[in-house]
Coordinates of C-alpha atoms in Angstrom, one line a residue:
Chain A
M1 CA 93.2 113.2 87.9
A2 CA 96.1 114.3 87.5
V3 CA 95.2 114.9 83.8
E4 CA 92.2 117.0 84.6
A5 CA 94.1 119.0 87.4
Q6 CA 96.8 120.1 85.5
K7 CA 93.5 121.4 82.8
I8 CA 91.8 123.3 84.9
A9 CA 94.9 124.7 87.3
A10 CA 96.2 126.9 84.1
P11 CA 94.5 129.7 83.7
K12 CA 95.7 130.5 87.3
P13 CA 92.6 133.0 88.0
A14 CA 93.1 132.9 92.0
R15 CA 96.0 131.5 92.4
G16 CA 96.7 131.7 96.5
L17 CA 94.8 132.8 99.7
R18 CA 96.4 136.8 99.0
R19 CA 97.7 137.4 102.4
P20 CA 101.0 138.4 101.9
R21 CA 102.6 137.4 105.7
P22 CA 100.4 134.0 107.1
G23 CA 100.8 133.7 110.9
F24 CA 102.0 131.4 112.5
A25 CA 99.2 129.2 112.4
T26 CA 99.7 128.4 108.1
T27 CA 103.5 127.4 108.9
A28 CA 102.3 125.4 111.6
L29 CA 99.8 123.6 109.6
L30 CA 102.3 122.0 107.4
A31 CA 104.3 120.7 110.7
P32 CA 102.4 116.8 110.7
P33 CA 102.9 116.3 106.8
V34 CA 106.9 116.8 107.7
L35 CA 107.2 115.7 110.5
W36 CA 105.9 112.4 109.2
L37 CA 107.6 112.5 106.1
G38 CA 110.9 113.3 109.0
I39 CA 110.1 109.9 111.1
F40 CA 109.7 107.7 108.4
F41 CA 112.1 108.8 105.7
L42 CA 114.6 111.5 106.8
V43 CA 115.6 109.5 110.1
P44 CA 115.2 106.4 108.2
V45 CA 118.1 107.6 105.7
V46 CA 120.3 108.7 108.2
L47 CA 119.9 105.1 110.3
I48 CA 120.5 103.7 106.9
F49 CA 123.8 105.7 106.9
L50 CA 125.1 105.3 110.5
Y51 CA 124.7 101.1 109.9
S52 CA 126.8 101.8 106.6
V53 CA 129.0 103.0 108.6
N54 CA 128.9 100.0 111.0
I55 CA 128.0 102.9 114.0
F56 CA 125.0 101.2 114.1
A57 CA 125.5 97.4 113.2
F58 CA 122.5 94.5 112.8
F59 CA 124.6 91.9 115.6
P60 CA 124.8 93.5 119.2
G61 CA 128.2 94.8 119.9
T62 CA 129.9 94.0 116.3
Q63 CA 129.5 97.9 115.9
G64 CA 132.5 100.8 115.6
F65 CA 132.7 103.3 113.1
S66 CA 134.4 102.1 110.0
L67 CA 134.3 102.5 106.8
D68 CA 134.7 99.5 105.7
A69 CA 132.2 98.3 103.1
W70 CA 131.9 101.5 101.3
E71 CA 135.7 100.9 100.2
N72 CA 134.9 97.6 99.6
F73 CA 131.9 98.6 97.4
L74 CA 134.3 101.4 95.5
D75 CA 137.1 99.9 94.6
G76 CA 135.9 97.5 92.2
S77 CA 133.0 95.4 93.6
P78 CA 130.4 93.2 92.1
F79 CA 127.3 95.7 93.2
L80 CA 129.0 99.1 91.3
D81 CA 128.8 95.9 88.0
L82 CA 125.3 95.6 89.3
F83 CA 124.9 99.4 89.9
W84 CA 125.7 100.3 86.0
K85 CA 123.7 97.3 84.6
S86 CA 120.8 99.2 86.1
I87 CA 122.1 102.5 85.0
R88 CA 122.3 101.4 81.4
M89 CA 118.5 98.9 81.2
S90 CA 116.8 102.3 83.2
L91 CA 118.1 104.3 80.7
I92 CA 117.2 102.3 77.9
V93 CA 114.2 102.2 79.4
S94 CA 113.5 106.0 79.8
V95 CA 115.0 107.1 76.5
V96 CA 112.7 104.3 75.0
S97 CA 109.3 105.5 76.6
V98 CA 110.1 109.0 76.3
V99 CA 110.9 108.3 72.4
A100 CA 107.4 105.9 72.5
A101 CA 105.4 107.9 74.4
Y102 CA 105.9 111.8 72.5
P103 CA 104.2 110.8 68.9
I104 CA 100.9 109.7 71.3
A105 CA 101.4 113.0 73.4
Y106 CA 101.4 114.9 70.0
Y107 CA 98.9 113.0 68.7
L108 CA 96.7 113.8 72.1
A109 CA 97.9 117.6 72.1
L110 CA 97.1 118.9 69.0
I111 CA 95.8 116.5 66.2
A112 CA 93.2 114.3 68.2
S113 CA 91.5 117.7 68.9
K114 CA 87.3 117.2 70.2
R115 CA 88.1 113.2 71.2
K116 CA 91.7 114.5 73.0
Y117 CA 90.5 113.4 76.7
V118 CA 89.3 110.5 75.8
L119 CA 92.3 109.4 73.6
L120 CA 93.9 110.5 76.3
L121 CA 92.3 108.5 79.0
L122 CA 92.3 105.2 76.8
I123 CA 95.6 105.5 77.2
L124 CA 96.5 105.9 81.5
A125 CA 94.2 104.0 82.2
P126 CA 96.2 100.5 82.1
F127 CA 97.7 102.7 85.0
L128 CA 95.1 101.9 87.5
V129 CA 95.7 98.7 87.6
S130 CA 97.6 96.8 89.5
Y131 CA 101.0 96.8 88.4
F132 CA 101.7 93.5 90.1
L133 CA 98.5 91.5 87.3
R134 CA 100.7 94.5 84.6
I135 CA 104.9 92.4 85.0
L136 CA 102.2 89.0 86.2
A137 CA 101.1 89.4 82.4
W138 CA 103.9 89.1 80.9
K139 CA 105.6 86.4 82.8
V140 CA 102.3 84.8 81.7
I141 CA 102.7 85.6 78.2
L142 CA 106.3 85.3 77.6
G143 CA 107.0 82.0 79.5
D144 CA 108.6 78.6 78.0
Q145 CA 105.0 77.2 79.0
G146 CA 103.5 81.3 78.4
V147 CA 101.3 82.8 75.9
V148 CA 103.8 83.0 72.6
N149 CA 105.3 79.7 72.9
T150 CA 102.9 77.5 73.5
F151 CA 101.3 79.6 70.3
L152 CA 104.3 78.7 68.5
Y153 CA 103.6 74.7 69.1
W154 CA 100.2 74.9 68.7
T155 CA 100.8 76.8 64.9
N156 CA 103.9 74.6 64.4
I157 CA 106.4 77.3 64.2
R158 CA 108.1 75.9 66.6
A159 CA 108.8 71.9 67.7
E160 CA 106.9 71.5 71.2
G161 CA 110.0 71.8 73.7
D162 CA 112.1 73.5 71.6
P163 CA 111.0 77.5 73.3
V164 CA 112.4 80.9 71.9
S165 CA 113.6 81.1 75.9
W166 CA 115.1 84.7 76.5
L167 CA 111.7 85.7 76.6
L168 CA 111.4 85.5 80.3
Y169 CA 114.2 86.2 83.0
S170 CA 116.0 88.2 81.3
Q171 CA 117.5 91.2 80.4
F172 CA 115.2 91.8 77.5
T173 CA 111.7 90.7 79.6
V174 CA 112.8 93.5 82.3
I175 CA 113.1 96.0 79.7
L176 CA 110.4 95.2 77.6
T177 CA 108.1 94.9 81.7
L178 CA 109.1 98.5 83.0
I179 CA 108.6 100.6 79.0
Y180 CA 105.0 98.7 79.7
V181 CA 104.4 100.1 82.6
Y182 CA 106.4 103.1 82.2
V183 CA 104.9 104.3 79.3
P184 CA 101.6 105.8 79.7
F185 CA 103.5 107.9 82.9
V186 CA 105.5 109.3 80.7
A187 CA 102.6 110.1 77.7
L188 CA 101.3 112.5 80.2
P189 CA 103.5 115.7 81.1
I190 CA 104.4 115.5 78.3
F191 CA 101.2 115.4 77.0
V192 CA 100.6 118.6 79.3
A193 CA 103.7 120.8 78.2
L194 CA 102.6 120.5 74.4
E195 CA 98.8 121.2 75.5
S196 CA 99.9 124.4 77.1
L197 CA 101.9 125.1 73.3
D198 CA 101.0 128.9 72.2
R199 CA 99.3 127.6 69.1
R200 CA 100.0 131.1 67.5
L201 CA 103.9 130.2 67.8
L202 CA 103.1 127.4 65.4
E203 CA 100.1 129.8 62.9
A204 CA 103.3 131.9 63.8
A205 CA 106.0 130.1 61.8
A206 CA 103.8 128.5 59.4
D207 CA 103.6 132.4 57.9
L208 CA 107.3 133.1 58.0
G209 CA 107.8 130.6 55.7
A210 CA 109.2 127.5 57.5
S211 CA 108.5 123.7 56.7
R212 CA 106.8 121.3 59.7
W213 CA 110.3 119.9 60.6
Q214 CA 111.4 123.4 61.0
A215 CA 108.6 124.9 62.5
F216 CA 108.4 121.2 65.0
R217 CA 112.3 121.9 65.3
K218 CA 112.1 125.1 66.2
V219 CA 108.9 126.1 68.4
T220 CA 107.7 122.6 69.1
L221 CA 110.5 120.2 70.5
P222 CA 112.0 122.7 72.1
L223 CA 109.2 124.4 74.0
S224 CA 108.0 120.5 74.7
M225 CA 111.5 120.0 76.3
P226 CA 109.7 120.4 80.2
G227 CA 107.1 118.4 79.4
V228 CA 110.0 115.6 78.2
V229 CA 113.0 115.6 81.0
A230 CA 110.5 115.6 83.3
A231 CA 108.7 112.6 82.5
F232 CA 112.5 111.4 81.9
I233 CA 113.2 111.2 85.6
F234 CA 110.0 110.0 86.7
V235 CA 111.1 107.0 84.8
F236 CA 115.1 107.2 85.0
I237 CA 115.3 107.7 88.8
P238 CA 112.8 105.2 90.2
T239 CA 113.1 102.8 87.8
I240 CA 117.5 102.2 88.5
G241 CA 115.9 100.5 92.1
E242 CA 113.2 98.8 90.6
Y243 CA 113.2 95.7 92.4
F244 CA 110.2 94.1 91.8
T245 CA 109.8 93.6 88.0
P246 CA 113.6 91.6 88.0
L247 CA 112.5 89.6 91.0
L248 CA 109.3 88.9 89.4
V249 CA 110.8 88.9 85.4
G250 CA 114.1 88.7 85.4
G251 CA 115.5 85.8 86.2
V252 CA 119.7 85.3 87.2
D253 CA 120.0 87.9 83.9
G254 CA 117.9 90.8 84.4
T255 CA 119.0 91.1 88.2
M256 CA 118.9 95.3 88.9
F257 CA 121.0 96.4 91.7
G258 CA 117.5 96.9 93.8
N259 CA 117.7 92.8 93.8
A260 CA 121.0 93.3 95.9
I261 CA 119.8 95.5 98.7
A262 CA 117.1 93.1 98.6
D263 CA 119.1 90.4 99.1
Q264 CA 121.3 91.9 101.3
F265 CA 119.3 93.0 104.0
G266 CA 117.0 89.2 103.0
Q267 CA 118.5 85.5 102.6
S268 CA 122.4 87.4 102.7
L269 CA 121.3 89.3 105.9
N270 CA 124.0 91.5 106.0
W271 CA 122.8 95.1 106.4
L272 CA 126.7 96.7 106.5
N273 CA 126.6 95.6 102.9
G274 CA 123.1 96.5 102.3
S275 CA 123.2 100.0 103.4
V276 CA 125.7 100.9 101.6
L277 CA 124.4 99.8 99.0
S278 CA 121.3 101.8 99.9
F279 CA 122.6 104.8 100.5
F280 CA 124.6 104.6 97.2
L281 CA 121.7 104.8 95.9
L282 CA 119.9 107.4 97.7
V283 CA 122.8 109.8 96.9
V284 CA 122.5 109.0 93.5
V285 CA 118.6 110.3 93.6
A286 CA 119.9 113.0 95.2
L287 CA 122.3 114.9 93.1
L288 CA 119.7 113.4 90.0
M289 CA 116.8 115.0 92.0
G290 CA 119.3 118.3 92.3
V291 CA 120.3 118.3 88.5
F292 CA 117.1 118.0 87.2
A293 CA 115.5 119.8 90.2
R294 CA 114.0 122.9 88.5
Y295 CA 111.6 120.5 87.0
L296 CA 110.3 118.7 89.5
T297 CA 108.4 122.3 91.5
I298 CA 105.1 121.3 92.7
R299 CA 103.9 124.2 89.9
R300 CA 105.9 122.2 88.1
V301 CA 104.5 118.6 88.3
A302 CA 100.7 120.0 90.1
T303 CA 99.5 122.3 87.3
G304 CA 101.8 122.0 84.1
Chain B
M1 CA 91.1 128.5 62.5
A2 CA 91.8 125.6 62.5
A3 CA 93.1 124.2 59.5
P4 CA 96.4 126.6 59.4
L5 CA 97.9 125.0 62.3
M6 CA 96.5 121.6 61.7
D7 CA 99.0 122.0 58.4
I8 CA 101.8 122.9 59.7
A9 CA 101.5 120.3 62.8
V10 CA 101.0 117.5 61.0
S11 CA 101.1 116.0 57.1
R12 CA 98.4 114.1 55.2
N13 CA 100.7 111.1 55.7
G14 CA 102.1 112.0 59.1
R15 CA 98.9 112.2 60.2
R16 CA 98.7 108.2 59.1
V17 CA 101.8 107.7 60.1
L18 CA 100.7 108.6 64.0
N19 CA 97.7 107.0 63.6
V20 CA 98.9 103.4 63.2
W21 CA 101.2 104.5 66.0
F22 CA 97.8 105.0 68.9
G23 CA 96.8 101.9 67.6
I24 CA 99.6 99.7 67.9
L25 CA 100.3 101.4 71.4
V26 CA 97.0 100.9 72.3
V27 CA 97.2 97.1 71.1
F28 CA 100.3 96.6 73.3
L29 CA 98.4 98.6 76.3
Y30 CA 95.8 95.8 76.6
A31 CA 96.8 92.8 74.8
P32 CA 98.5 91.9 77.9
L33 CA 95.5 91.9 79.7
G34 CA 93.4 91.0 77.6
L35 CA 94.8 88.1 76.9
L36 CA 95.5 87.5 81.1
L37 CA 91.0 87.9 81.6
M38 CA 90.9 85.2 78.5
F39 CA 92.9 82.9 80.8
S40 CA 91.2 83.5 83.7
F41 CA 87.8 82.0 82.2
N42 CA 89.5 79.3 80.1
D43 CA 89.3 75.3 81.2
N44 CA 93.0 75.1 81.8
N45 CA 95.2 74.8 85.1
L46 CA 97.7 76.4 83.1
P47 CA 97.4 79.5 80.9
V48 CA 98.5 78.2 78.3
F49 CA 97.4 77.5 74.4
P50 CA 95.5 75.8 73.1
L51 CA 92.4 77.5 74.7
R52 CA 89.7 74.9 76.2
G53 CA 86.7 75.9 77.1
F54 CA 85.0 78.4 79.2
T55 CA 84.3 77.9 83.1
T56 CA 84.4 79.8 86.0
D57 CA 86.2 78.2 88.1
A58 CA 89.2 80.1 88.7
Y59 CA 86.3 82.6 90.2
E60 CA 85.1 79.9 92.4
A61 CA 88.2 78.6 93.6
F62 CA 88.7 82.2 94.7
A63 CA 85.5 82.6 96.0
A64 CA 86.1 79.4 98.3
N65 CA 89.6 80.5 99.7
A66 CA 88.9 81.6 102.4
E67 CA 92.7 82.5 102.8
L68 CA 92.9 84.1 100.0
R69 CA 89.9 86.5 101.6
A70 CA 91.4 87.3 104.5
S71 CA 94.4 89.0 102.4
V72 CA 92.0 91.2 100.7
V73 CA 90.5 92.5 103.7
T74 CA 93.5 93.0 105.3
S75 CA 94.9 95.1 102.3
A76 CA 91.2 97.3 102.4
K77 CA 92.4 97.8 106.4
V78 CA 95.4 98.9 105.8
A79 CA 94.4 100.9 102.8
A80 CA 91.7 102.5 104.2
V81 CA 93.7 103.3 106.7
S82 CA 96.8 104.4 105.3
S83 CA 95.1 106.9 102.8
A84 CA 92.7 108.5 105.9
L85 CA 96.2 109.5 107.4
A86 CA 98.1 110.6 103.3
V87 CA 94.3 112.8 102.7
L88 CA 95.1 114.4 106.4
L89 CA 98.5 115.2 106.1
G90 CA 98.3 116.1 101.7
L91 CA 95.3 118.6 103.2
L92 CA 97.1 120.9 106.0
A93 CA 100.2 120.4 103.5
A94 CA 98.5 121.8 100.7
I95 CA 96.5 124.5 102.0
V96 CA 99.8 125.9 103.5
L97 CA 102.1 124.9 99.8
V98 CA 98.8 126.7 97.2
R99 CA 100.1 130.4 99.7
R100 CA 102.9 131.6 98.8
H101 CA 104.6 133.5 101.7
V102 CA 105.3 131.0 104.6
F103 CA 109.3 129.7 104.7
G104 CA 111.3 127.4 104.0
K105 CA 107.9 126.4 101.6
S106 CA 110.6 124.4 98.3
V107 CA 112.1 122.5 100.5
A108 CA 108.9 120.9 103.1
S109 CA 107.6 120.7 99.5
A110 CA 110.6 118.5 97.9
L111 CA 110.3 116.3 100.6
L112 CA 107.0 115.7 100.5
L113 CA 106.5 115.3 96.9
S114 CA 109.8 113.1 96.9
P115 CA 108.6 109.9 97.7
L116 CA 107.2 109.9 94.1
I117 CA 110.8 109.7 93.2
V118 CA 113.0 107.9 95.6
P119 CA 113.3 104.3 94.6
Y120 CA 110.7 102.4 96.5
I121 CA 113.7 99.6 97.5
A122 CA 115.2 102.6 99.3
L123 CA 111.6 103.8 101.1
A124 CA 111.3 100.2 102.1
I125 CA 114.7 99.5 103.6
G126 CA 114.8 102.8 106.0
L127 CA 111.5 101.7 107.3
L128 CA 112.7 98.0 107.6
V129 CA 116.5 99.6 109.8
F130 CA 113.7 102.6 111.5
F131 CA 111.0 99.9 113.0
N132 CA 113.5 97.8 113.6
E133 CA 115.9 100.7 115.7
A134 CA 113.2 101.5 117.6
S135 CA 111.8 97.7 118.0
V136 CA 108.7 98.1 116.8
S137 CA 107.5 94.5 115.3
P138 CA 106.6 94.9 112.0
G139 CA 102.8 93.9 111.0
L140 CA 99.9 95.7 109.7
A141 CA 100.6 99.6 111.6
T142 CA 103.8 99.9 110.1
I143 CA 102.8 98.5 106.6
V144 CA 99.9 101.9 107.2
M145 CA 103.1 103.9 108.2
G146 CA 104.4 103.5 104.9
H147 CA 102.1 103.7 103.1
V148 CA 101.0 106.9 104.1
V149 CA 104.7 107.9 103.4
L150 CA 104.0 107.3 99.3
S151 CA 100.9 108.5 99.5
I152 CA 101.6 112.2 100.8
P153 CA 102.8 113.2 97.1
Y154 CA 99.2 112.1 95.4
T155 CA 96.8 113.5 97.5
I156 CA 98.3 117.1 97.7
L157 CA 99.5 116.4 93.8
I158 CA 94.8 116.3 94.0
L159 CA 94.5 118.8 96.4
V160 CA 96.8 121.6 95.9
P161 CA 94.6 122.8 92.6
R162 CA 91.9 122.5 93.7
L163 CA 92.8 124.7 96.7
A164 CA 94.6 127.2 94.7
R165 CA 91.1 127.5 92.2
L166 CA 89.3 128.4 95.4
D167 CA 87.8 131.8 95.1
V168 CA 89.3 133.3 98.1
R169 CA 86.8 135.9 98.0
L170 CA 84.6 133.1 99.5
E171 CA 86.8 132.1 102.5
E172 CA 87.6 136.1 102.9
A173 CA 83.2 137.1 102.9
S174 CA 83.2 134.8 105.7
R175 CA 85.9 135.3 107.9
D176 CA 84.0 138.9 107.5
L177 CA 80.7 137.9 108.3
G178 CA 82.1 136.9 111.9
A179 CA 82.7 133.4 111.1
G180 CA 85.7 131.3 112.7
V181 CA 88.6 130.2 111.0
F182 CA 87.4 126.8 111.7
Q183 CA 84.0 127.0 110.8
T184 CA 85.2 128.3 107.4
F185 CA 86.9 125.1 107.1
R186 CA 84.3 123.2 107.6
L187 CA 81.3 125.6 106.3
I188 CA 82.7 127.0 103.7
T189 CA 86.4 125.6 102.3
F190 CA 85.9 121.6 102.8
P191 CA 82.4 120.8 100.9
L192 CA 83.8 123.1 97.6
I193 CA 87.0 121.0 98.3
L194 CA 84.9 117.5 98.5
P195 CA 85.0 115.9 95.4
A196 CA 89.1 116.4 95.6
L197 CA 89.4 114.1 98.7
V198 CA 87.4 112.3 98.1
S199 CA 89.8 111.5 95.0
A200 CA 92.9 111.8 96.3
Y201 CA 90.6 109.4 99.1
L202 CA 90.4 106.8 96.1
V203 CA 94.1 107.1 94.8
A204 CA 95.7 106.3 97.7
F205 CA 93.4 103.7 98.9
V206 CA 94.4 101.9 95.3
L207 CA 97.9 103.0 95.4
S208 CA 98.2 101.0 99.0
F209 CA 96.1 97.5 98.1
D210 CA 98.0 97.1 95.5
E211 CA 101.5 97.9 97.3
I212 CA 103.8 95.1 97.1
V213 CA 107.7 96.6 98.0
V214 CA 107.1 98.1 101.2
A215 CA 105.0 95.5 102.5
S216 CA 107.3 93.3 101.6
F217 CA 109.8 94.4 104.3
I218 CA 108.2 95.1 106.9
A219 CA 105.1 93.1 106.8
G220 CA 106.1 91.2 109.6
D221 CA 103.1 88.1 109.8
A222 CA 100.2 89.8 108.0
T223 CA 99.4 89.1 104.4
T224 CA 98.7 91.6 102.3
F225 CA 96.9 90.7 98.9
P226 CA 99.5 91.0 96.5
L227 CA 101.4 89.6 99.1
Y228 CA 99.6 86.4 99.4
L229 CA 99.3 86.9 95.5
F230 CA 103.4 87.0 95.2
S231 CA 103.7 83.9 97.5
Q232 CA 101.1 81.7 95.1
L233 CA 103.1 82.5 92.3
R234 CA 105.4 79.4 92.9
F235 CA 102.4 77.0 93.0
P236 CA 101.4 77.3 88.6
T237 CA 98.7 74.9 89.1
L238 CA 97.5 77.9 90.9
L239 CA 97.8 80.7 88.2
P240 CA 94.4 81.0 86.3
Q241 CA 93.0 81.5 90.4
V242 CA 95.0 84.4 91.2
I243 CA 95.2 86.2 87.5
A244 CA 90.8 85.3 88.3
V245 CA 91.1 87.3 91.6
A246 CA 93.8 90.3 89.8
C247 CA 91.1 90.4 87.3
I248 CA 88.8 91.1 89.8
V249 CA 90.6 93.6 91.4
M250 CA 91.6 95.4 88.2
A251 CA 87.8 95.6 86.8
A252 CA 86.8 96.7 90.7
S253 CA 89.8 99.2 91.4
V254 CA 88.9 101.1 87.6
L255 CA 85.2 101.2 87.9
I256 CA 86.0 103.4 91.3
L257 CA 88.5 106.1 89.4
V258 CA 86.2 105.9 86.3
G259 CA 83.3 106.5 89.2
A260 CA 84.5 108.8 91.8
E261 CA 86.9 110.8 88.5
I262 CA 83.2 111.3 86.6
A263 CA 81.7 112.4 89.8
R264 CA 84.1 114.9 90.6
R265 CA 84.0 116.2 87.2
V266 CA 79.9 116.6 87.8
A267 CA 79.9 118.0 90.8
E268 CA 82.5 120.2 89.8
R269 CA 80.7 121.4 86.7
R270 CA 77.6 121.8 89.5
L271 CA 79.7 124.2 91.5
L272 CA 81.3 126.2 88.5
G273 CA 77.8 126.8 86.9
E274 CA 76.5 127.4 90.3
Q275 CA 79.2 129.8 90.9
A276 CA 79.1 131.7 87.2
A277 CA 74.9 131.7 87.6
E278 CA 75.1 134.6 90.7
P279 CA 78.2 137.5 89.4
V280 CA 79.7 139.2 92.5
P281 CA 79.0 142.5 91.6

């Protein structure tokens, strides 16, 4: 859907309604959606902050402003280590996804010509398949009694009862599964960037004697960077707080920051700590969004 | 004309490498789903090799499982309501966002699109804390409110390009001929963007139907379909049944979305055809 939207929006015929000064009514249309996000997103963020400094507390009577939880967290707590581990894992996932998807996007945008939209749909279709199902698939494939291991027993490559156990419940599994989930998503913005490339620039480069590699390095790659960066952050930022994938296939080794947050609000019932972790995550996300803001405008997201 | 571009874009060997890489990625994307589908028809309570024979037991067991069917109905209700709200709110936002001069537009669009990027766990915790503080007991209604937040950016991203392409002269002509704002919307704008509204609704529906992170924190006693599947994972012998249902849902969502996309393209092509056939003098 997004592909189509990006494709047809490119020529920019009648952009927007030509009314230089919209009345109060126009701006008022924005109120309901903004209010909805305000109530169900911004107010909760403020509440999380208030919980994190103990102005609000889960158990009545225990509240009172305090930065103790923040100090504990920032002063070398295991949660901070977990955060850096999550950052490392997210970086691996986003870099591998972008590197794997770039040649695909390049192939579709510049080489596949007529069939490119059909082939793009082929790459994007798994994104329509249930998130849960896609993770479940890897659990079924990689378990000790999973597809890979039972196949190895069956063909006598490994002895029965001697499974390749690192396949499931490890960092490896989480990273593999996340790459699997995000690759189709990553291919899209890169494809859009490459597709909107003015082909005459490549012809000019060739006419001026550039080799293929030079043309790619000096023309194609720099012009596709906005798409690459957009793709990167659209994987990197959400995966820092990944919760469900590690829960299903991560085990102890593959635990991520999001699981720690969930645990504080679930089993540990420590809303104070949990709020510190959540608000910290939100601050990191906000900072990253600020750094990459120019790649996140509605025009770029919606129309390439 | 195309030849020099092809030459500068890729060498013959490079083309081969890219072909192979594309093939590998397609296998990587589809093999796990294919395996799931295969095991859903395997005559064994566990998804393991060797294959034992073809059966539709898992699918029949699903049909007989009342709890499971109830969870599908629950999710459908949540998705139906939340996507309707998300399309309505997304439409209002999109109408404003395609107009150029609105105070605070960039801040508003950043806020409205942020759920695309903010980790769902943070949104889920926020809602949990919020509903707790507001003394709203969690349940279907709270899931709906949360899912609207998640769906709004998607509906906006689908509606903005469609609205931006709308020929503004059609609306102006309608107003010049004496139609009011609402009449113009009902008679001109709405029919023109209807296909995009349907796409937006279906995307939001599938998103909500499938969503588990936010739902797991604010569901209360309600059991949505993904939550039910998750709770059943503890029992390995139920796995084929879970896979069977998941395969049905996979087939249904792919059919719905691909069908909607085709219908939208056909409808828009027809509209464009009509516009091209009657040029404005």
